[in-house]
Coordinates of C-alpha atoms in Angstrom, one line a residue:
X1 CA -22.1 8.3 34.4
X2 CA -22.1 6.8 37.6
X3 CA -22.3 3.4 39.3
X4 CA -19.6 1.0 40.4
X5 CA -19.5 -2.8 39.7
X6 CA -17.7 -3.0 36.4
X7 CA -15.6 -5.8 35.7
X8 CA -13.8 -4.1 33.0
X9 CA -12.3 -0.7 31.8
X10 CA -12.4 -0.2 28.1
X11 CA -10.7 2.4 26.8
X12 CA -9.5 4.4 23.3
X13 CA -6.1 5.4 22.2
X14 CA -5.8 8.6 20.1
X15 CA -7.3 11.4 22.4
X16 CA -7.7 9.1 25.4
X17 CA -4.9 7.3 25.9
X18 CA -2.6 9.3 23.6
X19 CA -2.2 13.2 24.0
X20 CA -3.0 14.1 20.3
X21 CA -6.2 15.9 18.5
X22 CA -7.2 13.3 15.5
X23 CA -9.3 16.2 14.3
X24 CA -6.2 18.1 12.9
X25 CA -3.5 16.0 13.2
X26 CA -4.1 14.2 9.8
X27 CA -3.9 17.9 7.8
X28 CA -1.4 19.3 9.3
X29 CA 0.6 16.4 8.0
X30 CA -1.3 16.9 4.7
X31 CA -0.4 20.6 4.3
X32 CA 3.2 19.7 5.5
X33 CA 4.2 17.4 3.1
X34 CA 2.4 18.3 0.2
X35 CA 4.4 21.6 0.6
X36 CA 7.6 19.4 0.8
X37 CA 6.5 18.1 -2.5
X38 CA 5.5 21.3 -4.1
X39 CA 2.2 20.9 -4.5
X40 CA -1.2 21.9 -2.6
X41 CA -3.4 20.4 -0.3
X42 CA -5.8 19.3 -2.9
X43 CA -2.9 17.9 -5.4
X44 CA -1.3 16.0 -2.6
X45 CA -4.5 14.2 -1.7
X46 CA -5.7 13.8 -5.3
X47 CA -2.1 12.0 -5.9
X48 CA -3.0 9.4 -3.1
X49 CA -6.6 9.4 -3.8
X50 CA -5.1 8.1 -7.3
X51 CA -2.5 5.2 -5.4
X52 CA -5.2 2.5 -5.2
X53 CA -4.2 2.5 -1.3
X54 CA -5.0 -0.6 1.0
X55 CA -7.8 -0.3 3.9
X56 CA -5.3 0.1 6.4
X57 CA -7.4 0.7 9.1
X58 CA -9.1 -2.6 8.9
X59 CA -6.6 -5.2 7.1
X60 CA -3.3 -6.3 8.7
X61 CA -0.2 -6.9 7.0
X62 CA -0.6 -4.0 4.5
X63 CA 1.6 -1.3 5.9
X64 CA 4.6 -1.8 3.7
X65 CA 2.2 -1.4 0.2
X66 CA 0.3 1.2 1.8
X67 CA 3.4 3.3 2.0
X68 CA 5.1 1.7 -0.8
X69 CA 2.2 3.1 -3.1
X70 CA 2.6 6.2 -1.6
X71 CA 6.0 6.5 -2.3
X72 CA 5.2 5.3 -6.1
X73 CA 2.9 8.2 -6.3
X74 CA 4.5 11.3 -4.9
X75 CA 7.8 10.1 -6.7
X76 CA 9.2 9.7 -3.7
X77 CA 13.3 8.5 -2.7
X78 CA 13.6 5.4 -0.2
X79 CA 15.2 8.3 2.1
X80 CA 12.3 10.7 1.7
X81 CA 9.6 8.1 2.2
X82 CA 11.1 7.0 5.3
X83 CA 11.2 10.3 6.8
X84 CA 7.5 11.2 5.8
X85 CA 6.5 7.7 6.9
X86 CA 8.7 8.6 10.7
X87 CA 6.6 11.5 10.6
X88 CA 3.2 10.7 10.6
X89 CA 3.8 7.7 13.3
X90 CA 5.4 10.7 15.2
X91 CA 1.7 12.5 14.8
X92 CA -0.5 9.7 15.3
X93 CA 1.0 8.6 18.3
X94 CA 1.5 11.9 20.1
X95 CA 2.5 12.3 23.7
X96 CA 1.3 9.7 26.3
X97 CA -1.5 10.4 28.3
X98 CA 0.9 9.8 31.6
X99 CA -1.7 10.8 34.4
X100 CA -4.5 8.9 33.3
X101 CA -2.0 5.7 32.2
X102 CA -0.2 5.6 35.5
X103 CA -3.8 6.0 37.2
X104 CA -4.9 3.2 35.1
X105 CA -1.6 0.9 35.6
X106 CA -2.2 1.3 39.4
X107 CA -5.5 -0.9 38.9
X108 CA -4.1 -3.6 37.2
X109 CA -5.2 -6.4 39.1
X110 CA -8.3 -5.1 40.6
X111 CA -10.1 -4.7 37.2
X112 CA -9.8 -5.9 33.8
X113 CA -8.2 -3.3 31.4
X114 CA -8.7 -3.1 27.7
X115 CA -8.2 -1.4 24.3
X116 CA -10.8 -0.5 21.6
X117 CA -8.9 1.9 19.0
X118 CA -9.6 2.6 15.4
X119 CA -6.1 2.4 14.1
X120 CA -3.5 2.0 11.0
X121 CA -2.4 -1.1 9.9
X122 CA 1.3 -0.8 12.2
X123 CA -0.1 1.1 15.2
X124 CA 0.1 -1.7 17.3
X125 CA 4.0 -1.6 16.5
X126 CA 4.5 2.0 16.7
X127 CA 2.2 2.7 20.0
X128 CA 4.1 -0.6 22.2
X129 CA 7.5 0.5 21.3
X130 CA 7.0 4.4 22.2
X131 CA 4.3 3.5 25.1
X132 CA 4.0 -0.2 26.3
X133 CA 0.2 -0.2 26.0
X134 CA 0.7 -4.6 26.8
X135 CA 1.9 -4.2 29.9
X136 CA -1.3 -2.8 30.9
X137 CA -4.1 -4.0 28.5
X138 CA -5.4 -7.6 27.9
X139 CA -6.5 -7.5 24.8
X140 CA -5.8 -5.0 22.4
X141 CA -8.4 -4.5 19.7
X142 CA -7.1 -3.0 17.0
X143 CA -9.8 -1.9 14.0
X144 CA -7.3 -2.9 11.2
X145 CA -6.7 -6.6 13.5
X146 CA -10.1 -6.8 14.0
X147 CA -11.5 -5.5 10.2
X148 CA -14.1 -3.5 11.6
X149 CA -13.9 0.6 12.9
X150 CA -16.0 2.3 15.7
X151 CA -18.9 3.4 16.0
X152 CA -20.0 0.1 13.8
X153 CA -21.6 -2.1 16.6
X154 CA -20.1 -5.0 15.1
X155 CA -16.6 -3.6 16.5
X156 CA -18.0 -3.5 20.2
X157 CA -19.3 -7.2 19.9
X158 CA -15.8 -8.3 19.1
X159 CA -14.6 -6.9 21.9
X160 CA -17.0 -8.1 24.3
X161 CA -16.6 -11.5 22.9
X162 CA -12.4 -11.3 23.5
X163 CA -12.9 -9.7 27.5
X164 CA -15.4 -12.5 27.9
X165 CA -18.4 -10.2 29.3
X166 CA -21.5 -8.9 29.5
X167 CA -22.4 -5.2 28.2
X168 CA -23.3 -4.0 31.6
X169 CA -19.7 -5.2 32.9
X170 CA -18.0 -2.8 31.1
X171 CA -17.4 1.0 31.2
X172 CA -15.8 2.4 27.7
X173 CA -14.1 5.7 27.4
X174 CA -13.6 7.3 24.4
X175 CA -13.1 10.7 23.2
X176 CA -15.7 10.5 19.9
X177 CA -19.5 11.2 21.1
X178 CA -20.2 9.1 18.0
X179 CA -18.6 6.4 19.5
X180 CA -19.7 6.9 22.9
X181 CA -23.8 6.7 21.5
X182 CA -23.1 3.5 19.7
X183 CA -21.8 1.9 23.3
X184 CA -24.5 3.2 24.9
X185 CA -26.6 2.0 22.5
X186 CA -25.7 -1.7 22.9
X187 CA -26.3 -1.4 26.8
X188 CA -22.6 -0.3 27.3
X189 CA -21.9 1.9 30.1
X190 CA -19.8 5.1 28.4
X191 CA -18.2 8.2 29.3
X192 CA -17.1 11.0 27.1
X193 CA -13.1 11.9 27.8
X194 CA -13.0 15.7 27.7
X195 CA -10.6 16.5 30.7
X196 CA -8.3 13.4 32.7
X197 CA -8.7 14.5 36.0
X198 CA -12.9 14.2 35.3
X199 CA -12.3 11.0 33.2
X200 CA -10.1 9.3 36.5
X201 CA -13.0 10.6 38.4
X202 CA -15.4 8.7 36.6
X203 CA -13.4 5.2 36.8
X204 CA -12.5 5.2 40.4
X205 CA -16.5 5.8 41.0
X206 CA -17.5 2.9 38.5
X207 CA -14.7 0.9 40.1
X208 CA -15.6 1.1 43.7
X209 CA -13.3 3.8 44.9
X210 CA -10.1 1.8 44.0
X211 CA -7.2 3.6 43.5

């Protein structure tokens, strides 16, 4: 992707902005607290496919009963549940992406810096206390703030709406090619993160050479 003369950067969180691989992440807590359970993958998820659990990645306010039915289920203490509940904020967030943050914290004030993430009802909570993600990004679009996930188009138009512009202002980033074909899609300009350095390429060419 090439081109300068966007208004806006538009960026994910989980594999973007946050050092952390959504692809395993989510079984690797699986396998590791089923086994602190005693029971199997496939027991473990059948118990919380059984908990009636909240759509937590597109309501708001439903943390505590979403982990509250967990605990219900697995017969788990208020100690446990807290630990297993520390533990998979822990492997959501991951590590911050510092290069590409600090990259993108140096433009602050020369372009218009936002957040698109599908997200957990609490990751707005968990991700500003470890990272800060305000201090940089006007607005913050959360999916379960904003009750509707990538790639649904519906979720891009939201966000346009909130920054205010037009889809050619705007150059999204994101690490899903799913997601990057539905910005595309809408007249969005997208690139694919794979690597930082190529992704900081890519802005400071779509910015104008700032930075």
């Amino acid at each position: 992707m090439t081109g300068g003369g966007v208004r806006w950067l538009l960026l994910d969180v989980g594999g973007v902005l946050e050092m952390v691989d959504d692809a395993s992440w989510p079984g690797q807590f699986r396998t590791r607290w089923a086994a602190a359970f005693g029971l199997t993958d496939e027991e473990f998820s059948a118990r919380l496919s059984q908990a009636d659990l909240p759509d937590a990645a597109r309501r708001t306010g439903v943390d505590d009963e979403y982990w509250g039915k967990i605990g219900a289920t697995l017969g788990a203490s208020a100690e446990v549940l807290a630990s297993m509940r520390a533990d998979f904020w822990d492997a959501y967030c991951g590590s911050l992406n510092e290069p590409l943050f600090d990259f993108l914290a140096g433009l602050r004030g020369q372009i218009g810096l936002a957040i698109l993430s599908n997200s957990g009802d609490g990751a707005r909570q968990e991700e500003e206390r470890r990272f800060g993600f305000s201090a940089v990004f006007d607005p913050i679009c959360y999916s379960h703030e904003i009750g509707v996930t990538k790639p649904e188009a519906e979720a891009f138009r939201i966000t346009l709406d909130q920054l205010g512009a037009a889809h050619a202002d705007v150059l999204f980033v994101d690490d899903v090619p799913e997601n990057i074909e539905a910005a595309r899609a809408l007249g969005i300009r997208a690139h694919l993160h794979v690597q930082t350095a190529d992704t900081i390429a890519v802005i400071r060419a779509a910015v104008g050479g700032g930075a």
